[in-house]
GROMACS .gro file of C-alpha atoms in nm:
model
  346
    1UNK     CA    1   0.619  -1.865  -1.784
    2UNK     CA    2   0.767  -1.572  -1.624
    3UNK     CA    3   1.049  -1.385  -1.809
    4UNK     CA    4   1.309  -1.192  -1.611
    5UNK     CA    5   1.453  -0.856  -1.733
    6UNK     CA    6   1.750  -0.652  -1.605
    7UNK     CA    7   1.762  -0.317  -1.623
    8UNK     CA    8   1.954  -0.031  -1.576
    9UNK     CA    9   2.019   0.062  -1.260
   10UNK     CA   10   2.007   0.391  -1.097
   11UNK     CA   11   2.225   0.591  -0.890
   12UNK     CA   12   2.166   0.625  -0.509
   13UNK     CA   13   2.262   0.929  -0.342
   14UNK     CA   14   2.314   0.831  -0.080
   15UNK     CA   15   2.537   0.613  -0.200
   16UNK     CA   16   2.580   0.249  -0.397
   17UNK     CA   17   2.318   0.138  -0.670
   18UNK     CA   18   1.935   0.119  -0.649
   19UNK     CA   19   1.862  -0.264  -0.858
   20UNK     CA   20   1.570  -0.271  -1.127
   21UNK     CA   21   1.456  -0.584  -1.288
   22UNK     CA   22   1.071  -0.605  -1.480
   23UNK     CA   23   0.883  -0.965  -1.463
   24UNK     CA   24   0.672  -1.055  -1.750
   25UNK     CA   25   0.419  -1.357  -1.793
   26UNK     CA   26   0.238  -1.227  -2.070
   27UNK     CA   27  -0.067  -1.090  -1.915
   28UNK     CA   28   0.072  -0.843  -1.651
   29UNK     CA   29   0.403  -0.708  -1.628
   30UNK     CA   30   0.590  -0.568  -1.354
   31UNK     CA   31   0.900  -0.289  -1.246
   32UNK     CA   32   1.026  -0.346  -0.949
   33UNK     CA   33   1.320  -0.151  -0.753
   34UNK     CA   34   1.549  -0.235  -0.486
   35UNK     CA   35   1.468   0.111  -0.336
   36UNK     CA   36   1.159   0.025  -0.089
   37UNK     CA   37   1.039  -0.258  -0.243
   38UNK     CA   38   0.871   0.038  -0.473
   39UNK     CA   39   0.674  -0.124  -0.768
   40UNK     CA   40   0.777   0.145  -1.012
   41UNK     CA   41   0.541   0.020  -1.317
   42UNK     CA   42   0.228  -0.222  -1.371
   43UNK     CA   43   0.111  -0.326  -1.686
   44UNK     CA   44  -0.216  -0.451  -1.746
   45UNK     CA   45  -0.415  -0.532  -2.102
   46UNK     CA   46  -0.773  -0.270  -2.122
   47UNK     CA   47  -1.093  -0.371  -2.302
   48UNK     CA   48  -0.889  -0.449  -2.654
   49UNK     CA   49  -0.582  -0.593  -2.532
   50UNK     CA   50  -0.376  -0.315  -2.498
   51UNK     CA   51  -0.166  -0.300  -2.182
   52UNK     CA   52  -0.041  -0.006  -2.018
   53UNK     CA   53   0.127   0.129  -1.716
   54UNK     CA   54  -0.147   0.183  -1.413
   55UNK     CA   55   0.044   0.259  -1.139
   56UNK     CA   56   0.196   0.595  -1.069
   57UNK     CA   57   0.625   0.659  -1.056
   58UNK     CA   58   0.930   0.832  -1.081
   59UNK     CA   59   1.235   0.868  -1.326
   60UNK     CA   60   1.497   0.894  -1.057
   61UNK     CA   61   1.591   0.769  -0.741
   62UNK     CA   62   1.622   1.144  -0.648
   63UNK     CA   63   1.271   1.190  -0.734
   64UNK     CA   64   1.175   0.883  -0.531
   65UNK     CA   65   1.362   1.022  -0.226
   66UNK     CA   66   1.180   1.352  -0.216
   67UNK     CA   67   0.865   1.288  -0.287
   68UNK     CA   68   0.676   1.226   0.058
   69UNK     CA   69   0.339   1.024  -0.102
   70UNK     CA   70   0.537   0.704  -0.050
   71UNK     CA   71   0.458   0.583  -0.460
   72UNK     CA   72   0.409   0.239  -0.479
   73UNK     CA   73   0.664   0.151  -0.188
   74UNK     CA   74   0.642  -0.074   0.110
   75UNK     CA   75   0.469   0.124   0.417
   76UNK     CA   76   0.631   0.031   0.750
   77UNK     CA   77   0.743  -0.074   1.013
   78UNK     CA   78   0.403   0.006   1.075
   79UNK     CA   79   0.167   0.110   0.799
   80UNK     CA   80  -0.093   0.405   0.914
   81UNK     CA   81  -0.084   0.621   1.196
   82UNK     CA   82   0.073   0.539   1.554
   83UNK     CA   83  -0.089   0.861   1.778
   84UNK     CA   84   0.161   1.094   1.954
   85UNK     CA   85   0.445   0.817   1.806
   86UNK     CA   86   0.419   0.665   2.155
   87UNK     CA   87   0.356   0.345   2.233
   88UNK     CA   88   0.364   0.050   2.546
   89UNK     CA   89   0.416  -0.355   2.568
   90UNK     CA   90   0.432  -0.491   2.899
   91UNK     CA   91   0.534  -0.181   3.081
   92UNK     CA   92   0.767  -0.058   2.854
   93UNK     CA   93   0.775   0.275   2.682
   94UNK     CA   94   0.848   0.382   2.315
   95UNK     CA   95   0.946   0.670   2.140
   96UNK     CA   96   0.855   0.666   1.770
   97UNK     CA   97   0.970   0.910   1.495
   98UNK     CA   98   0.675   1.121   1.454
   99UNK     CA   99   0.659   1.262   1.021
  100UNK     CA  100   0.268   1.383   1.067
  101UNK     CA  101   0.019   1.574   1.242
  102UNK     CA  102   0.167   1.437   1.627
  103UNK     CA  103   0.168   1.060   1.463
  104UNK     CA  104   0.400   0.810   1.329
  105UNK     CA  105   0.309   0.777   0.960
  106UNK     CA  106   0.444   0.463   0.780
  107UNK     CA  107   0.739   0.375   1.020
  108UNK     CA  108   0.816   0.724   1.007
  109UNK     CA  109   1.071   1.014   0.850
  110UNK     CA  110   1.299   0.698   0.722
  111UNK     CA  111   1.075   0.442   0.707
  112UNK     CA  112   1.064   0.096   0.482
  113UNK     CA  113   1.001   0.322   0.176
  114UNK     CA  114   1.363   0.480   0.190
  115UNK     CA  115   1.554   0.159   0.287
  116UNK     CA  116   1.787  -0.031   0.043
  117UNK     CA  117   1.630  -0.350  -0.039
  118UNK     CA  118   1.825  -0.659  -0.124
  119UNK     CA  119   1.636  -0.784  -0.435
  120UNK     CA  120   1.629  -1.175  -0.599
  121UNK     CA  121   1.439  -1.393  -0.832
  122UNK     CA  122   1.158  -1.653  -0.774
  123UNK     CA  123   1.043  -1.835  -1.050
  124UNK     CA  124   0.714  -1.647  -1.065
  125UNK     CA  125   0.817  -1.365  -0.897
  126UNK     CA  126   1.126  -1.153  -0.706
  127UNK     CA  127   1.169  -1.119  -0.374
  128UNK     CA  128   1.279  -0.871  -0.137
  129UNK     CA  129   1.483  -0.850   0.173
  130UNK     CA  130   1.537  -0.636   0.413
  131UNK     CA  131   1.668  -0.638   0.775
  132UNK     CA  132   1.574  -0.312   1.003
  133UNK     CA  133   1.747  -0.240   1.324
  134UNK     CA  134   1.681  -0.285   1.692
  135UNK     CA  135   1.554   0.124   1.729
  136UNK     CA  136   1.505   0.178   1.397
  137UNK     CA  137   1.293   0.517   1.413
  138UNK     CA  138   1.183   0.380   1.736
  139UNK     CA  139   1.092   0.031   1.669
  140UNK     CA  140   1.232  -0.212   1.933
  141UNK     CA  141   1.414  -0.533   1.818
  142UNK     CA  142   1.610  -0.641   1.493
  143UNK     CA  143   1.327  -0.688   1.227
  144UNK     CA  144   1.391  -0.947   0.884
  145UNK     CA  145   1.144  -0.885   0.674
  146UNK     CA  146   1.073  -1.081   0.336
  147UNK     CA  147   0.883  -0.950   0.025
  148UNK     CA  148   0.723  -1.143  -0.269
  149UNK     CA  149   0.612  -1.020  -0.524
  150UNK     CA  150   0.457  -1.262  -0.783
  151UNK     CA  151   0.253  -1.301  -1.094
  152UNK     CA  152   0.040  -1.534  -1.138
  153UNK     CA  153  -0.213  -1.579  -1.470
  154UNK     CA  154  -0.380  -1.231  -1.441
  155UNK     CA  155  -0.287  -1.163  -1.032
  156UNK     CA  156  -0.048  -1.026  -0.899
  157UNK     CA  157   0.039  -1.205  -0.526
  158UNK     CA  158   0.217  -0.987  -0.259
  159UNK     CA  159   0.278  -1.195   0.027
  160UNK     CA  160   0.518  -1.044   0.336
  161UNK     CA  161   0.667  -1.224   0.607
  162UNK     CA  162   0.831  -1.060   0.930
  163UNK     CA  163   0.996  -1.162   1.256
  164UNK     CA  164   1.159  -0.974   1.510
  165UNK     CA  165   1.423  -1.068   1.799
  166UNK     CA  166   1.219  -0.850   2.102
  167UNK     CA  167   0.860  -0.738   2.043
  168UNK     CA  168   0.709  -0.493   1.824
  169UNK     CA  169   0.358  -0.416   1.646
  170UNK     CA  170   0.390  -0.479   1.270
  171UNK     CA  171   0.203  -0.385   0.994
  172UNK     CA  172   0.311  -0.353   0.622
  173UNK     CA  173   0.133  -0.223   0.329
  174UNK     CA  174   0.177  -0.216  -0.046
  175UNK     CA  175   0.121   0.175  -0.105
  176UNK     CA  176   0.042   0.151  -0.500
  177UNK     CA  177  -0.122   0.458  -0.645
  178UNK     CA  178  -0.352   0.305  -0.917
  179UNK     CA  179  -0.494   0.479  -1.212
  180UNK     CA  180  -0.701   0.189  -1.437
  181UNK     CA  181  -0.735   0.430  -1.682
  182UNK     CA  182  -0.326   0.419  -1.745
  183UNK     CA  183  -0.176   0.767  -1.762
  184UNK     CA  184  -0.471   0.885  -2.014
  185UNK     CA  185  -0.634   1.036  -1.718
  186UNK     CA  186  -0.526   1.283  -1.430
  187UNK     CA  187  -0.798   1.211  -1.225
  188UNK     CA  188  -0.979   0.904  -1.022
  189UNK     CA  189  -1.325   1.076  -1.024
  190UNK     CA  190  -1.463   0.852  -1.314
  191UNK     CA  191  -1.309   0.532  -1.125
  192UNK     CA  192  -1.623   0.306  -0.958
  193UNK     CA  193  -1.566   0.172  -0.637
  194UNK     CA  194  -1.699  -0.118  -0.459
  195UNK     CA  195  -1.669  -0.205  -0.129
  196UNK     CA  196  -1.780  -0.560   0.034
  197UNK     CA  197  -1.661  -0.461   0.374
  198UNK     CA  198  -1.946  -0.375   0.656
  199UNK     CA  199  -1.771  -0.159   0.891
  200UNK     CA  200  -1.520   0.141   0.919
  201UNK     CA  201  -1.324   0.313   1.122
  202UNK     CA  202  -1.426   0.714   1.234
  203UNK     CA  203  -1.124   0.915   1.370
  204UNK     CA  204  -1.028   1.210   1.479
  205UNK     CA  205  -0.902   1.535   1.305
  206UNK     CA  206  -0.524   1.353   1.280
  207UNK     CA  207  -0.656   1.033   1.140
  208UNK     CA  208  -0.633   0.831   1.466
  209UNK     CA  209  -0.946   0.619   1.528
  210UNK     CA  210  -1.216   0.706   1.769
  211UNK     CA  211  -1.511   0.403   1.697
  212UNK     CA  212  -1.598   0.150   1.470
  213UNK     CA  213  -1.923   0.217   1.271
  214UNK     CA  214  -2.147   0.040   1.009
  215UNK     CA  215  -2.109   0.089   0.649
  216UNK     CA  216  -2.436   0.075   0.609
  217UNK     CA  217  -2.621   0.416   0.539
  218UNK     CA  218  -2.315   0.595   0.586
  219UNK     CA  219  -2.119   0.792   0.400
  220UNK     CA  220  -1.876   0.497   0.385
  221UNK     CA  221  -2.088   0.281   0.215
  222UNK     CA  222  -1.970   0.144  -0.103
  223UNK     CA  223  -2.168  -0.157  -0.080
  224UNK     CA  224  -2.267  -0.108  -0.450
  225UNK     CA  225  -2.044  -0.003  -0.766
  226UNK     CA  226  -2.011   0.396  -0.680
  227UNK     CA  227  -1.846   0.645  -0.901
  228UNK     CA  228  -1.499   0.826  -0.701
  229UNK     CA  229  -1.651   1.137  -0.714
  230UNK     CA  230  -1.899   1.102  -0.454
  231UNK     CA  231  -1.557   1.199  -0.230
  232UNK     CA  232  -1.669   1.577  -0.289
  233UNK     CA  233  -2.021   1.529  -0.220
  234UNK     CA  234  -2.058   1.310   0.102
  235UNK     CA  235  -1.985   1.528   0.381
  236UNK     CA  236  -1.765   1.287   0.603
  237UNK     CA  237  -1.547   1.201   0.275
  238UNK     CA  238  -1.515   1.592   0.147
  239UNK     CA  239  -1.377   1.703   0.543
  240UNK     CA  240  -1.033   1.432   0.462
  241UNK     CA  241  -1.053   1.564   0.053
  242UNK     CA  242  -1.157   1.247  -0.015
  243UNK     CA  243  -1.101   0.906   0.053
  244UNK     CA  244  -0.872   0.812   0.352
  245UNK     CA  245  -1.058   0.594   0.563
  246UNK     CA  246  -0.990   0.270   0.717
  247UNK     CA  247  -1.241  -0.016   0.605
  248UNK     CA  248  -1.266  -0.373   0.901
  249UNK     CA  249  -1.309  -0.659   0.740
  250UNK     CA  250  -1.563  -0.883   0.911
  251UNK     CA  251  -1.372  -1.218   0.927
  252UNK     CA  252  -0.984  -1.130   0.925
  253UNK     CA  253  -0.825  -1.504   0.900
  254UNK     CA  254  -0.532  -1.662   0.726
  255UNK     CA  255  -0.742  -1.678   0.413
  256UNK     CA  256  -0.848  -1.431   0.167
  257UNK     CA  257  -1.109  -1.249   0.205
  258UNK     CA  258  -1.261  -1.017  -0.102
  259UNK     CA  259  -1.227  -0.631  -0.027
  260UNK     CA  260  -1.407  -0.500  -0.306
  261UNK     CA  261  -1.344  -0.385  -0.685
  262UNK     CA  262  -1.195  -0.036  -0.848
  263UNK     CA  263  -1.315  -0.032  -1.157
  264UNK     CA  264  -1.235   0.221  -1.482
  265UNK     CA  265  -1.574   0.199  -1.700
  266UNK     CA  266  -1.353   0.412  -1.996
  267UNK     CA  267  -1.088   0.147  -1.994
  268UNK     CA  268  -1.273  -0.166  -1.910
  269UNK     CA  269  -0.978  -0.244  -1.630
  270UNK     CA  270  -1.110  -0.382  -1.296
  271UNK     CA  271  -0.847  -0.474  -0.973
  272UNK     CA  272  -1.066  -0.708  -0.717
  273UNK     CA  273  -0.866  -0.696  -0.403
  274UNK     CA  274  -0.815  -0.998  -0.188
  275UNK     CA  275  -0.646  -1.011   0.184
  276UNK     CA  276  -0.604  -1.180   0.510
  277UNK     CA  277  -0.544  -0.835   0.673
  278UNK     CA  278  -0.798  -0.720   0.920
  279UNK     CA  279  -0.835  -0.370   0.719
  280UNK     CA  280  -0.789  -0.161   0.448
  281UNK     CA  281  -0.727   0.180   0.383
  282UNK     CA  282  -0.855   0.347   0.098
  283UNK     CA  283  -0.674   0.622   0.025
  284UNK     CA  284  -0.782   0.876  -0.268
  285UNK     CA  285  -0.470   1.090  -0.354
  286UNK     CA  286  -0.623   1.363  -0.142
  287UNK     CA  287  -0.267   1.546  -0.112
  288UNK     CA  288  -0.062   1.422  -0.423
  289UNK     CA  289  -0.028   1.789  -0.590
  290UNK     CA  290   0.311   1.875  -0.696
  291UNK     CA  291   0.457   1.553  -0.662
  292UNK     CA  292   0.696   1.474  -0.914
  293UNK     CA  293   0.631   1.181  -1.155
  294UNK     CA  294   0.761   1.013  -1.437
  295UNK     CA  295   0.877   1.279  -1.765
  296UNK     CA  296   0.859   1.558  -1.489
  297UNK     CA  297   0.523   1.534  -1.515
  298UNK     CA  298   0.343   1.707  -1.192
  299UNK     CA  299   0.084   1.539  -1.010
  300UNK     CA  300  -0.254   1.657  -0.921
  301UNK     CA  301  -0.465   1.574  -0.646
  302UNK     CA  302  -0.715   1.303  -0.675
  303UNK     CA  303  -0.539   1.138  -0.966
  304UNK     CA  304  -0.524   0.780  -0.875
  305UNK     CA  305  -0.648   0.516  -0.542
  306UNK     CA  306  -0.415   0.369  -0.341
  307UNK     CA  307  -0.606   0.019  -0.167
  308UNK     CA  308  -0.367  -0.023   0.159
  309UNK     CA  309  -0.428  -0.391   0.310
  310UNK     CA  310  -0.339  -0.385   0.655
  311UNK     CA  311  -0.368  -0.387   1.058
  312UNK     CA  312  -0.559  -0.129   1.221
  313UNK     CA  313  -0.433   0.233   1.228
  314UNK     CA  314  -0.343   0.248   1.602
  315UNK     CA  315  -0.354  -0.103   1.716
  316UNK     CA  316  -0.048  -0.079   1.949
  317UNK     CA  317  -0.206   0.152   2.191
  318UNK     CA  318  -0.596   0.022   2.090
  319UNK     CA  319  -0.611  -0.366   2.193
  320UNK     CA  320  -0.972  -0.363   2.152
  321UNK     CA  321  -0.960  -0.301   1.744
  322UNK     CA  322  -1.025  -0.614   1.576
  323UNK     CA  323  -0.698  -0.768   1.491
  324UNK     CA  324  -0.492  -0.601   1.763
  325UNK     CA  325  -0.405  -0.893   1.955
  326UNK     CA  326  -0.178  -0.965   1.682
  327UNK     CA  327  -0.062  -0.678   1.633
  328UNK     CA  328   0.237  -0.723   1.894
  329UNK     CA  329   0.488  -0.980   1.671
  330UNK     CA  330   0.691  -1.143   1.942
  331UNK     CA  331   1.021  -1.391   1.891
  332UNK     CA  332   0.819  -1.669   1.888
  333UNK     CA  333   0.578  -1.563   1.638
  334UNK     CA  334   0.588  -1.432   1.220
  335UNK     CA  335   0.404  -1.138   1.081
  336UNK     CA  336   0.207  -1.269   0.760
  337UNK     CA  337   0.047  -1.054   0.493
  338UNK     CA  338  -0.091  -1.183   0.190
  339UNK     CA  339  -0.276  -0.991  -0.094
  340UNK     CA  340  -0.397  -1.086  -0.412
  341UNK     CA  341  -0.439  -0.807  -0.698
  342UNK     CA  342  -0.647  -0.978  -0.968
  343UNK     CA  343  -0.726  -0.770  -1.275
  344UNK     CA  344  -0.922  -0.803  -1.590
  345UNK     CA  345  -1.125  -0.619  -1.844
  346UNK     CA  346  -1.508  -0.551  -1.928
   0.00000   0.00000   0.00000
């Protein structure tokens, strides 16, 4: 049984009231805010029992609003980089908001992450709405997007579905910064990693891919359990500052397929990540320093892994990536993500 908590809310702004509510089932517990679908807090049990947060946050919607690492928010309207924030369908040109490097990061400067969600109750779970524009930063046609979030014995389910009136390349992300050892620890070096996936994307110097490569032998290869650290000490990871590479999963399908496991051997915690999204970034914190947390406290870089599910990075102007065919959501069609988040202890 779930239990359903309303809290406080928080001032916007920017105007009007940003709604918080926290979902319990006894094993995991949840904070989620209206303000970008933004999971603010996670609560999982260690080793003995004892559950803390594992997911960094913020006190303040202010703090939310200018921090640029996008903690724990929905990514979108497309997650990852679009290059040079240009794109074409069917002869037709678009302009996108470009927010890094020459790319479209995220959706761009006011992307899903700053957008007032309306928020609801499931009886597992809450849900999330949100409806984006017709040339919202770019993005051609009106866009309805709805967010679950539910718990589930020890998972946590986030399932996403989006439709659009003209077409447009979709791709949303849960952009959770996870630290298993909860808050006791201001770095992800002594985090394990493993990675099931067999192939991964190489880019270029602005994170747009150039080829797909094997895992295999690489320095991408995570095949077995592998301490965080080795992002200083393999050449190809210590050139990004660690992680922030895109993995391709080998059979992308409407069921889940296992990612791989971050592990914290001083906590006991494990997250095993499952998705029907055709890749997944791991991302390693690489830039978090001097973003603002929770109690003021400054972030550091390297201090937690954020596990993106998702389409390609680039899809809309790369039709040969796996997955990019459906990339390109038309009227006639619904964008469906579906993760599962399961945790326990060793």
């Amino acid at each position: 049984m779930v239990r359903f908590s309303v809290l406080e809310p928080w001032q916007d702004p920017r105007g009007g009231e940003i709604e918080r509510v926290r979902i319990d089932n006894g094993i995991i517990a949840l904070e989620v805010l209206s303000l970008g679908g933004i999971i603010r807090s996670l609560w999982t049990p260690d080793r003995n029992g004892e559950r803390k947060n594992i997911v960094l946050g913020c006190d303040s919607a202010e703090d939310y609003l200018t921090q640029q690492a996008h903690l724990g928010a929905i990514a979108g309207r497309y997650s990852n980089r679009i290059a040079n924030g240009k794109m074409e369908y069917q002869g037709q040109h678009y302009s996108l908001s470009v927010n890094q490097a020459t790319n479209c990061l995220h959706g761009g400067k006011e992307g899903f992450n700053r957008k007032q969600w309306q928020l609801g109750t499931l009886s597992d779970g809450v849900r999330l709405t949100l409806k984006s524009p017709d040339g919202d930063m770019g993005f051609p046609g009106n866009c309805n997007v709805q967010l679950d979030y539910r718990l589930v014995g020890n998972n946590l389910y986030v399932e996403i579905l989006a439709s659009t009136d003209k077409p447009c390349p979709i791709s949303l992300t849960q952009h959770s910064y996870f630290n298993l050892d909860g808050n006791r620890s201001n770095t992800n070096t002594e985090h394990t990693l493993q990675v099931d996936a067999k192939h991964y994307l190489t880019m270029n110097d602005v994170g747009i891919p150039t080829s797909i490569k094997p895992t295999a032998g690489s320095d991408l290869d995570m095949t077995v359990t592998t301490p965080m650290s080795v992002q200083t000490q393999r050449a190809a990871l210590a050139a990004t500052n660690g992680f922030d590479h895109c993995y391709v999963l080998d059979n992308p399908s409407a069921d889940l397929q296992r990612f791989g496991c971050l592990a914290s051997p001083n906590s006991g915690r494990r997250m095993t990540v499952y998705t029907n999204q055709p890749g997944v970034q791991v991302y390693g914190a690489n830039f978090l320093q001097g973003t603002v947390a929770k109690k003021q406290r400054v972030l550091v870089d390297h201090q937690a892994v954020c596990i993106e599910p998702q389409m390609l990075p680039d899809s809309p102007n790369q039709p040969n990536l796996p997955g990019a065919s459906a990339v390109w959501v038309t009227p006639n069609s619904v964008y469906h993500h579906i993760t599962r988040y399961q945790f326990d202890a060793k």
